[in-house]
mmCIF file of C-alpha atoms in Angstrom:
data_model
loop_
_atom_site.group_PDB
_atom_site.id
_atom_site.type_symbol
_atom_site.label_atom_id
_atom_site.label_comp_id
_atom_site.label_asym_id
_atom_site.label_seq_id
_atom_site.Cartn_x
_atom_site.Cartn_y
_atom_site.Cartn_z
ATOM 1 C CA UNK A 1 0.000 0.000 0.000
ATOM 2 C CA UNK A 2 2.852 2.389 0.827
ATOM 3 C CA UNK A 3 4.406 1.664 -2.567
ATOM 4 C CA UNK A 4 1.041 2.275 -4.275
ATOM 5 C CA UNK A 5 0.614 5.609 -2.514
ATOM 6 C CA UNK A 6 4.146 6.659 -3.439
ATOM 7 C CA UNK A 7 3.418 5.690 -7.037
ATOM 8 C CA UNK A 8 0.208 7.724 -6.981
ATOM 9 C CA UNK A 9 2.010 10.788 -5.618
ATOM 10 C CA UNK A 10 4.778 10.464 -8.196
ATOM 11 C CA UNK A 11 2.375 10.012 -11.091
ATOM 12 C CA UNK A 12 0.273 12.960 -9.929
ATOM 13 C CA UNK A 13 3.335 15.187 -9.731
ATOM 14 C CA UNK A 14 4.504 14.116 -13.194
ATOM 15 C CA UNK A 15 1.053 14.573 -14.719
ATOM 16 C CA UNK A 16 0.708 17.996 -13.141
ATOM 17 C CA UNK A 17 4.058 19.075 -14.592
ATOM 18 C CA UNK A 18 3.169 17.757 -18.035
ATOM 19 C CA UNK A 19 -0.306 19.264 -17.883
ATOM 20 C CA UNK A 20 0.960 22.707 -17.013
ATOM 21 C CA UNK A 21 3.548 22.462 -19.794
ATOM 22 C CA UNK A 22 0.772 21.793 -22.282
ATOM 23 C CA UNK A 23 -1.269 24.699 -20.941
ATOM 24 C CA UNK A 24 1.289 27.402 -20.309
ATOM 25 C CA UNK A 25 -1.299 30.105 -20.831
ATOM 26 C CA UNK A 26 -3.576 28.573 -18.177
ATOM 27 C CA UNK A 27 -2.557 29.536 -14.647
ATOM 28 C CA UNK A 28 -3.074 27.007 -11.839
ATOM 29 C CA UNK A 29 -6.724 27.221 -10.904
ATOM 30 C CA UNK A 30 -7.897 29.016 -7.795
ATOM 31 C CA UNK A 31 -11.650 28.592 -8.117
ATOM 32 C CA UNK A 32 -12.394 31.234 -5.474
ATOM 33 C CA UNK A 33 -10.462 34.039 -7.154
ATOM 34 C CA UNK A 34 -10.475 33.067 -10.856
ATOM 35 C CA UNK A 35 -11.576 36.150 -12.808
ATOM 36 C CA UNK A 36 -12.751 34.172 -15.841
ATOM 37 C CA UNK A 37 -16.060 33.233 -14.238
ATOM 38 C CA UNK A 38 -19.816 33.472 -14.635
ATOM 39 C CA UNK A 39 -22.653 33.023 -12.180
ATOM 40 C CA UNK A 40 -24.850 29.998 -12.842
ATOM 41 C CA UNK A 41 -27.892 32.267 -13.115
ATOM 42 C CA UNK A 42 -26.394 34.043 -16.150
ATOM 43 C CA UNK A 43 -25.715 31.044 -18.383
ATOM 44 C CA UNK A 44 -29.026 31.252 -20.219
ATOM 45 C CA UNK A 45 -28.889 35.005 -20.808
ATOM 46 C CA UNK A 46 -25.232 34.968 -21.902
ATOM 47 C CA UNK A 47 -25.133 31.783 -23.991
ATOM 48 C CA UNK A 48 -28.728 30.987 -24.906
ATOM 49 C CA UNK A 49 -30.338 27.575 -24.923
ATOM 50 C CA UNK A 50 -28.396 24.437 -24.093
ATOM 51 C CA UNK A 51 -27.275 22.749 -27.346
ATOM 52 C CA UNK A 52 -28.990 19.461 -28.082
ATOM 53 C CA UNK A 53 -26.785 16.480 -27.319
ATOM 54 C CA UNK A 54 -26.041 13.933 -30.019
ATOM 55 C CA UNK A 55 -28.042 10.737 -29.761
ATOM 56 C CA UNK A 56 -26.392 8.205 -27.472
ATOM 57 C CA UNK A 57 -24.285 10.781 -25.601
ATOM 58 C CA UNK A 58 -22.909 9.324 -22.360
ATOM 59 C CA UNK A 59 -21.406 11.417 -19.574
ATOM 60 C CA UNK A 60 -19.504 10.005 -16.628
ATOM 61 C CA UNK A 61 -19.510 11.360 -13.102
ATOM 62 C CA UNK A 62 -16.986 10.439 -10.408
ATOM 63 C CA UNK A 63 -17.488 11.535 -6.824
ATOM 64 C CA UNK A 64 -15.659 11.238 -3.508
ATOM 65 C CA UNK A 65 -17.994 8.699 -1.925
ATOM 66 C CA UNK A 66 -21.693 7.870 -1.789
ATOM 67 C CA UNK A 67 -21.649 7.412 1.981
ATOM 68 C CA UNK A 68 -22.031 11.194 2.297
ATOM 69 C CA UNK A 69 -25.479 12.552 1.436
ATOM 70 C CA UNK A 70 -23.961 15.622 -0.204
ATOM 71 C CA UNK A 71 -22.378 13.528 -2.964
ATOM 72 C CA UNK A 72 -25.478 11.365 -3.426
ATOM 73 C CA UNK A 73 -27.547 14.512 -3.899
ATOM 74 C CA UNK A 74 -25.028 15.945 -6.353
ATOM 75 C CA UNK A 75 -25.475 12.772 -8.404
ATOM 76 C CA UNK A 76 -29.237 13.221 -8.336
ATOM 77 C CA UNK A 77 -28.697 16.636 -9.904
ATOM 78 C CA UNK A 78 -26.618 15.026 -12.667
ATOM 79 C CA UNK A 79 -29.302 12.428 -13.320
ATOM 80 C CA UNK A 80 -32.213 14.879 -13.261
ATOM 81 C CA UNK A 81 -30.683 17.281 -15.752
ATOM 82 C CA UNK A 82 -29.345 14.555 -18.016
ATOM 83 C CA UNK A 83 -32.710 12.792 -18.176
ATOM 84 C CA UNK A 84 -34.460 16.004 -19.201
ATOM 85 C CA UNK A 85 -31.963 16.408 -22.065
ATOM 86 C CA UNK A 86 -31.850 12.818 -23.316
ATOM 87 C CA UNK A 87 -28.374 12.031 -22.011
ATOM 88 C CA UNK A 88 -27.167 8.865 -20.290
ATOM 89 C CA UNK A 89 -25.180 9.236 -17.058
ATOM 90 C CA UNK A 90 -22.992 6.816 -15.162
ATOM 91 C CA UNK A 91 -22.223 8.052 -11.649
ATOM 92 C CA UNK A 92 -19.672 6.248 -9.498
ATOM 93 C CA UNK A 93 -17.607 6.924 -6.397
ATOM 94 C CA UNK A 94 -14.853 5.528 -4.225
ATOM 95 C CA UNK A 95 -15.679 3.373 -1.208
ATOM 96 C CA UNK A 96 -14.582 6.069 1.235
ATOM 97 C CA UNK A 97 -13.361 9.666 1.233
ATOM 98 C CA UNK A 98 -9.789 8.428 1.683
ATOM 99 C CA UNK A 99 -9.730 5.927 -1.182
ATOM 100 C CA UNK A 100 -7.681 8.007 -3.621
ATOM 101 C CA UNK A 101 -6.401 5.070 -5.657
ATOM 102 C CA UNK A 102 -9.884 3.609 -5.951
ATOM 103 C CA UNK A 103 -11.255 6.899 -7.227
ATOM 104 C CA UNK A 104 -8.464 7.184 -9.780
ATOM 105 C CA UNK A 105 -9.125 3.634 -10.985
ATOM 106 C CA UNK A 106 -12.844 4.376 -11.430
ATOM 107 C CA UNK A 107 -12.051 7.477 -13.466
ATOM 108 C CA UNK A 108 -9.578 5.673 -15.708
ATOM 109 C CA UNK A 109 -12.159 2.941 -16.367
ATOM 110 C CA UNK A 110 -14.729 5.526 -17.465
ATOM 111 C CA UNK A 111 -12.217 7.103 -19.826
ATOM 112 C CA UNK A 112 -11.579 3.716 -21.448
ATOM 113 C CA UNK A 113 -15.328 3.237 -22.003
ATOM 114 C CA UNK A 114 -15.721 6.209 -24.331
ATOM 115 C CA UNK A 115 -17.741 8.721 -22.314
ATOM 116 C CA UNK A 116 -18.102 12.072 -24.063
ATOM 117 C CA UNK A 117 -17.450 14.232 -20.966
ATOM 118 C CA UNK A 118 -16.421 13.708 -17.353
ATOM 119 C CA UNK A 119 -17.655 15.415 -14.192
ATOM 120 C CA UNK A 120 -15.037 14.901 -11.482
ATOM 121 C CA UNK A 121 -15.122 15.667 -7.740
ATOM 122 C CA UNK A 122 -11.652 14.560 -6.665
ATOM 123 C CA UNK A 123 -10.732 13.534 -3.137
ATOM 124 C CA UNK A 124 -7.633 15.723 -3.197
ATOM 125 C CA UNK A 125 -6.315 18.402 -5.503
ATOM 126 C CA UNK A 126 -3.968 15.944 -7.240
ATOM 127 C CA UNK A 127 -5.209 12.347 -7.086
ATOM 128 C CA UNK A 128 -7.187 12.484 -10.369
ATOM 129 C CA UNK A 129 -4.620 14.548 -12.262
ATOM 130 C CA UNK A 130 -3.297 11.572 -14.303
ATOM 131 C CA UNK A 131 -6.822 10.756 -15.477
ATOM 132 C CA UNK A 132 -7.536 14.378 -16.336
ATOM 133 C CA UNK A 133 -4.505 14.532 -18.603
ATOM 134 C CA UNK A 134 -5.495 11.248 -20.254
ATOM 135 C CA UNK A 135 -9.063 12.422 -20.890
ATOM 136 C CA UNK A 136 -8.107 15.803 -22.256
ATOM 137 C CA UNK A 137 -5.456 14.301 -24.549
ATOM 138 C CA UNK A 138 -8.322 12.283 -26.054
ATOM 139 C CA UNK A 139 -10.488 15.367 -26.519
ATOM 140 C CA UNK A 140 -12.857 14.533 -23.652
ATOM 141 C CA UNK A 141 -13.968 17.663 -21.738
ATOM 142 C CA UNK A 142 -13.387 17.461 -17.984
ATOM 143 C CA UNK A 143 -15.384 19.555 -15.509
ATOM 144 C CA UNK A 144 -13.978 19.763 -11.986
ATOM 145 C CA UNK A 145 -17.059 19.843 -9.744
ATOM 146 C CA UNK A 146 -17.006 21.095 -6.150
ATOM 147 C CA UNK A 147 -14.811 20.826 -4.059
ATOM 148 C CA UNK A 148 -11.153 19.731 -4.325
ATOM 149 C CA UNK A 149 -9.533 21.815 -7.065
ATOM 150 C CA UNK A 150 -7.419 20.344 -9.865
ATOM 151 C CA UNK A 151 -4.790 23.038 -10.612
ATOM 152 C CA UNK A 152 -4.804 22.407 -14.378
ATOM 153 C CA UNK A 153 -8.611 22.162 -14.680
ATOM 154 C CA UNK A 154 -9.946 24.053 -17.669
ATOM 155 C CA UNK A 155 -13.490 24.104 -16.269
ATOM 156 C CA UNK A 156 -14.804 24.233 -12.717
ATOM 157 C CA UNK A 157 -18.343 24.303 -11.298
ATOM 158 C CA UNK A 158 -18.876 25.085 -7.635
ATOM 159 C CA UNK A 159 -19.287 27.735 -4.980
ATOM 160 C CA UNK A 160 -16.752 30.123 -3.474
ATOM 161 C CA UNK A 161 -15.260 27.900 -0.795
ATOM 162 C CA UNK A 162 -13.830 30.695 1.312
ATOM 163 C CA UNK A 163 -17.268 32.271 1.628
ATOM 164 C CA UNK A 164 -18.570 29.197 3.438
ATOM 165 C CA UNK A 165 -16.383 30.099 6.394
ATOM 166 C CA UNK A 166 -16.855 33.839 5.976
ATOM 167 C CA UNK A 167 -20.649 33.551 6.245
ATOM 168 C CA UNK A 168 -20.406 31.645 9.523
ATOM 169 C CA UNK A 169 -17.865 34.097 10.939
ATOM 170 C CA UNK A 170 -20.123 37.009 10.037
ATOM 171 C CA UNK A 171 -22.956 35.362 11.989
ATOM 172 C CA UNK A 172 -20.719 35.230 15.086
ATOM 173 C CA UNK A 173 -19.659 38.860 14.676
ATOM 174 C CA UNK A 174 -23.283 39.963 14.424
ATOM 175 C CA UNK A 175 -24.891 37.665 16.977
ATOM 176 C CA UNK A 176 -22.102 37.286 19.560
ATOM 177 C CA UNK A 177 -20.636 40.817 19.633
ATOM 178 C CA UNK A 178 -18.981 40.169 23.000
ATOM 179 C CA UNK A 179 -16.631 37.678 21.287
ATOM 180 C CA UNK A 180 -15.051 34.637 22.915
ATOM 181 C CA UNK A 181 -13.259 31.388 22.155
ATOM 182 C CA UNK A 182 -14.183 29.359 19.054
ATOM 183 C CA UNK A 183 -12.860 26.208 17.408
ATOM 184 C CA UNK A 184 -12.739 24.770 13.882
ATOM 185 C CA UNK A 185 -13.120 21.132 12.875
ATOM 186 C CA UNK A 186 -11.417 21.058 9.492
ATOM 187 C CA UNK A 187 -11.936 18.652 6.620
ATOM 188 C CA UNK A 188 -9.143 16.602 5.086
ATOM 189 C CA UNK A 189 -5.723 18.222 5.326
ATOM 190 C CA UNK A 190 -4.384 19.429 1.991
ATOM 191 C CA UNK A 191 -7.789 19.676 0.288
ATOM 192 C CA UNK A 192 -8.491 23.089 -1.236
ATOM 193 C CA UNK A 193 -12.070 23.389 0.019
ATOM 194 C CA UNK A 194 -11.170 22.529 3.607
ATOM 195 C CA UNK A 195 -8.332 25.028 3.619
ATOM 196 C CA UNK A 196 -10.400 27.824 2.124
ATOM 197 C CA UNK A 197 -13.392 27.263 4.417
ATOM 198 C CA UNK A 198 -11.146 27.283 7.470
ATOM 199 C CA UNK A 199 -9.186 30.302 6.286
ATOM 200 C CA UNK A 200 -12.327 32.279 5.485
ATOM 201 C CA UNK A 201 -13.743 31.618 8.938
ATOM 202 C CA UNK A 202 -10.569 32.174 10.952
ATOM 203 C CA UNK A 203 -9.424 35.332 9.174
ATOM 204 C CA UNK A 204 -12.873 36.928 9.310
ATOM 205 C CA UNK A 205 -13.783 36.109 12.900
ATOM 206 C CA UNK A 206 -10.472 37.317 14.360
ATOM 207 C CA UNK A 207 -10.280 40.595 12.487
ATOM 208 C CA UNK A 208 -11.629 42.763 15.335
ATOM 209 C CA UNK A 209 -9.743 40.960 18.109
ATOM 210 C CA UNK A 210 -12.826 39.904 20.071
ATOM 211 C CA UNK A 211 -12.718 36.251 19.033
ATOM 212 C CA UNK A 212 -9.895 33.772 19.434
ATOM 213 C CA UNK A 213 -9.614 30.491 17.513
ATOM 214 C CA UNK A 214 -8.295 28.197 20.245
ATOM 215 C CA UNK A 215 -8.222 25.029 18.113
ATOM 216 C CA UNK A 216 -8.323 24.200 14.405
ATOM 217 C CA UNK A 217 -8.037 20.450 13.950
ATOM 218 C CA UNK A 218 -8.587 18.148 10.910
ATOM 219 C CA UNK A 219 -11.626 15.903 11.282
ATOM 220 C CA UNK A 220 -11.133 14.203 7.889
ATOM 221 C CA UNK A 221 -14.845 14.630 7.048
ATOM 222 C CA UNK A 222 -15.596 11.946 9.683
ATOM 223 C CA UNK A 223 -18.470 12.302 12.160
ATOM 224 C CA UNK A 224 -16.988 10.104 14.902
ATOM 225 C CA UNK A 225 -13.578 11.755 14.693
ATOM 226 C CA UNK A 226 -15.281 15.147 14.884
ATOM 227 C CA UNK A 227 -17.182 14.027 18.000
ATOM 228 C CA UNK A 228 -13.995 12.834 19.699
ATOM 229 C CA UNK A 229 -12.070 15.966 18.734
ATOM 230 C CA UNK A 230 -14.852 18.290 19.882
ATOM 231 C CA UNK A 231 -15.130 16.473 23.219
ATOM 232 C CA UNK A 232 -11.433 17.046 23.846
ATOM 233 C CA UNK A 233 -11.624 20.710 22.848
ATOM 234 C CA UNK A 234 -14.588 21.254 25.202
ATOM 235 C CA UNK A 235 -12.682 19.673 28.085
ATOM 236 C CA UNK A 236 -9.725 21.949 27.436
ATOM 237 C CA UNK A 237 -11.868 25.054 26.862
ATOM 238 C CA UNK A 238 -14.971 25.001 29.097
ATOM 239 C CA UNK A 239 -15.660 28.642 28.187
ATOM 240 C CA UNK A 240 -15.863 27.924 24.430
ATOM 241 C CA UNK A 241 -18.726 29.743 22.672
ATOM 242 C CA UNK A 242 -18.840 28.010 19.298
ATOM 243 C CA UNK A 243 -17.652 25.551 16.647
ATOM 244 C CA UNK A 244 -17.417 25.727 12.876
ATOM 245 C CA UNK A 245 -17.126 22.391 11.055
ATOM 246 C CA UNK A 246 -16.103 22.122 7.399
ATOM 247 C CA UNK A 247 -18.996 19.786 6.602
ATOM 248 C CA UNK A 248 -22.338 18.815 8.109
ATOM 249 C CA UNK A 249 -21.446 15.244 8.996
ATOM 250 C CA UNK A 250 -18.723 16.544 11.284
ATOM 251 C CA UNK A 251 -20.992 19.297 12.610
ATOM 252 C CA UNK A 252 -23.559 16.687 13.649
ATOM 253 C CA UNK A 253 -20.823 14.829 15.494
ATOM 254 C CA UNK A 254 -19.809 18.068 17.197
ATOM 255 C CA UNK A 255 -23.337 18.862 18.354
ATOM 256 C CA UNK A 256 -23.520 15.405 19.933
ATOM 257 C CA UNK A 257 -20.339 16.163 21.850
ATOM 258 C CA UNK A 258 -21.679 19.549 22.919
ATOM 259 C CA UNK A 259 -24.887 17.977 24.205
ATOM 260 C CA UNK A 260 -22.964 15.242 25.994
ATOM 261 C CA UNK A 261 -20.906 17.934 27.745
ATOM 262 C CA UNK A 262 -24.060 19.744 28.859
ATOM 263 C CA UNK A 263 -23.015 22.824 26.887
ATOM 264 C CA UNK A 264 -25.845 23.067 24.348
ATOM 265 C CA UNK A 265 -27.203 26.318 25.783
ATOM 266 C CA UNK A 266 -23.884 28.179 25.506
ATOM 267 C CA UNK A 267 -22.026 26.611 22.545
ATOM 268 C CA UNK A 268 -23.318 27.142 19.007
ATOM 269 C CA UNK A 269 -22.377 24.806 16.147
ATOM 270 C CA UNK A 270 -22.299 25.452 12.402
ATOM 271 C CA UNK A 271 -21.635 23.077 9.528
ATOM 272 C CA UNK A 272 -21.301 23.264 5.762
ATOM 273 C CA UNK A 273 -23.133 21.563 2.856
ATOM 274 C CA UNK A 274 -26.846 21.706 3.711
ATOM 275 C CA UNK A 275 -27.642 17.980 3.946
ATOM 276 C CA UNK A 276 -31.136 16.968 5.065
ATOM 277 C CA UNK A 277 -29.961 15.843 8.519
ATOM 278 C CA UNK A 278 -28.498 19.303 9.082
ATOM 279 C CA UNK A 279 -31.823 20.918 8.150
ATOM 280 C CA UNK A 280 -33.630 18.560 10.521
ATOM 281 C CA UNK A 281 -31.181 19.353 13.306
ATOM 282 C CA UNK A 282 -31.662 23.097 12.797
ATOM 283 C CA UNK A 283 -35.438 22.697 12.930
ATOM 284 C CA UNK A 284 -35.078 20.615 16.105
ATOM 285 C CA UNK A 285 -33.083 23.411 17.750
ATOM 286 C CA UNK A 286 -29.781 21.506 17.917
ATOM 287 C CA UNK A 287 -27.503 22.619 15.086
ATOM 288 C CA UNK A 288 -27.324 26.417 14.909
ATOM 289 C CA UNK A 289 -26.793 26.565 11.177
ATOM 290 C CA UNK A 290 -25.159 25.344 7.993
ATOM 291 C CA UNK A 291 -23.935 26.936 4.795
ATOM 292 C CA UNK A 292 -25.927 25.184 2.098
ATOM 293 C CA UNK A 293 -24.182 24.887 -1.265
ATOM 294 C CA UNK A 294 -27.216 23.205 -2.843
ATOM 295 C CA UNK A 295 -25.675 20.025 -4.247
ATOM 296 C CA UNK A 296 -28.634 19.031 -6.416
ATOM 297 C CA UNK A 297 -28.599 22.376 -8.219
ATOM 298 C CA UNK A 298 -24.799 22.209 -8.430
ATOM 299 C CA UNK A 299 -25.133 18.829 -10.154
ATOM 300 C CA UNK A 300 -27.663 20.250 -12.591
ATOM 301 C CA UNK A 301 -25.424 23.225 -13.401
ATOM 302 C CA UNK A 302 -22.410 20.945 -13.869
ATOM 303 C CA UNK A 303 -24.333 18.772 -16.310
ATOM 304 C CA UNK A 304 -25.568 21.873 -18.124
ATOM 305 C CA UNK A 305 -21.958 23.047 -18.366
ATOM 306 C CA UNK A 306 -20.908 19.711 -19.846
ATOM 307 C CA UNK A 307 -23.617 19.879 -22.505
ATOM 308 C CA UNK A 308 -22.731 23.455 -23.398
ATOM 309 C CA UNK A 309 -19.073 22.475 -23.766
ATOM 310 C CA UNK A 310 -20.020 19.520 -25.962
ATOM 311 C CA UNK A 311 -22.018 22.016 -28.005
ATOM 312 C CA UNK A 312 -18.785 24.003 -28.521
ATOM 313 C CA UNK A 313 -19.806 26.998 -26.430
ATOM 314 C CA UNK A 314 -16.822 28.972 -25.106
ATOM 315 C CA UNK A 315 -17.702 29.148 -21.430
ATOM 316 C CA UNK A 316 -15.690 30.950 -18.734
ATOM 317 C CA UNK A 317 -13.329 28.759 -16.736
ATOM 318 C CA UNK A 318 -15.478 28.903 -13.560
ATOM 319 C CA UNK A 319 -19.245 28.623 -13.261
ATOM 320 C CA UNK A 320 -20.109 29.795 -9.749
ATOM 321 C CA UNK A 321 -22.982 28.097 -7.948
ATOM 322 C CA UNK A 322 -24.996 29.516 -5.009
ATOM 323 C CA UNK A 323 -24.629 29.166 -1.267
ATOM 324 C CA UNK A 324 -26.596 30.509 1.703
ATOM 325 C CA UNK A 325 -26.301 30.516 5.478
ATOM 326 C CA UNK A 326 -29.222 28.500 6.838
ATOM 327 C CA UNK A 327 -30.480 29.109 10.377
ATOM 328 C CA UNK A 328 -33.822 28.779 12.173
ATOM 329 C CA UNK A 329 -34.782 32.158 10.678
ATOM 330 C CA UNK A 330 -34.782 30.996 7.033
ATOM 331 C CA UNK A 331 -34.706 27.193 7.150
ATOM 332 C CA UNK A 332 -38.282 26.887 5.900
ATOM 333 C CA UNK A 333 -37.627 29.128 2.890
ATOM 334 C CA UNK A 334 -34.638 27.085 1.746
ATOM 335 C CA UNK A 335 -36.364 23.766 2.432
ATOM 336 C CA UNK A 336 -38.063 24.116 -0.963
ATOM 337 C CA UNK A 337 -37.351 21.394 -3.524
ATOM 338 C CA UNK A 338 -36.828 21.166 -7.285
ATOM 339 C CA UNK A 339 -38.038 24.069 -9.368
ATOM 340 C CA UNK A 340 -39.354 25.877 -6.284
ATOM 341 C CA UNK A 341 -35.862 25.972 -4.787
ATOM 342 C CA UNK A 342 -34.393 27.034 -8.133
ATOM 343 C CA UNK A 343 -36.740 30.026 -8.121
ATOM 344 C CA UNK A 344 -35.712 30.920 -4.565
ATOM 345 C CA UNK A 345 -32.058 30.831 -5.598
ATOM 346 C CA UNK A 346 -32.644 32.797 -8.782
ATOM 347 C CA UNK A 347 -34.353 35.479 -6.704
ATOM 348 C CA UNK A 348 -31.369 35.496 -4.355
ATOM 349 C CA UNK A 349 -28.964 35.816 -7.308
ATOM 350 C CA UNK A 350 -30.848 38.824 -8.677
ATOM 351 C CA UNK A 351 -30.956 40.740 -5.402
#
């Protein structure tokens, strides 16, 4: 296994070097700050109708894992949009969020099967790089979909990762003006989204000196690890006022630890992603909030992007998708589904 991991790292590094050499005019992607971008709500007005796909078009999607509701819902967005446009989709994922080799193998298999475009949500910023280079050398468009960022990606669909953390920090600044100690449960170390979410939160909440981040610890997207880590942080900091977790699964683990410590009335907990269990927890008065990045809509927009690229439309490098801070004050509004939710988000985009 150690040899396999070393081989993966070496191949990723080589592919990244080769990829950048072939795209010298394409700077390494930073999806949060890339200027060549368009908001999802402007695609229709800027580029018109989605081009009709050729009969028999097949598009492959590869995700981190299907054990996380976020990625299952993203796949539902792929399927929904593809079905409405007569396109076949194959959606697969690794067994766990740490199975980098398995995810690479799945992607390489899809490439060998002749799919016309690939929608990839890599586990790290580099583990799918060899497959990306292989696909693009064969003329297969690759869309990097939320949330790890492939530096050489020509197309990316997803939200501004830093803003996930910023939105939570702004809630603290507004609703806890006295300040205090807070902690962060990070995602997987070295993953772009985890780093940006953490950075956005930490830099924003500490800017006026009233808040102090007393711990910022990787939870590896794991609920049990987040519970254990939060329990330790609470023991070490009995005067803690809040947690921010990089995803909802970890946030739900944190709230369990907070309740077990008898601190529910004084410690607030926020997550990221907007999974159904997070919404239910907010409505039940447990989880304080989550930043929803609307995975089903993100999947639909990613599939739309793929079809526009297959139709030879010259899209910007980044298609930005929506996000919103969900609390008890607006949870019912954003609980809408399907077209009703799309209308809510379009209204938000036009404000």
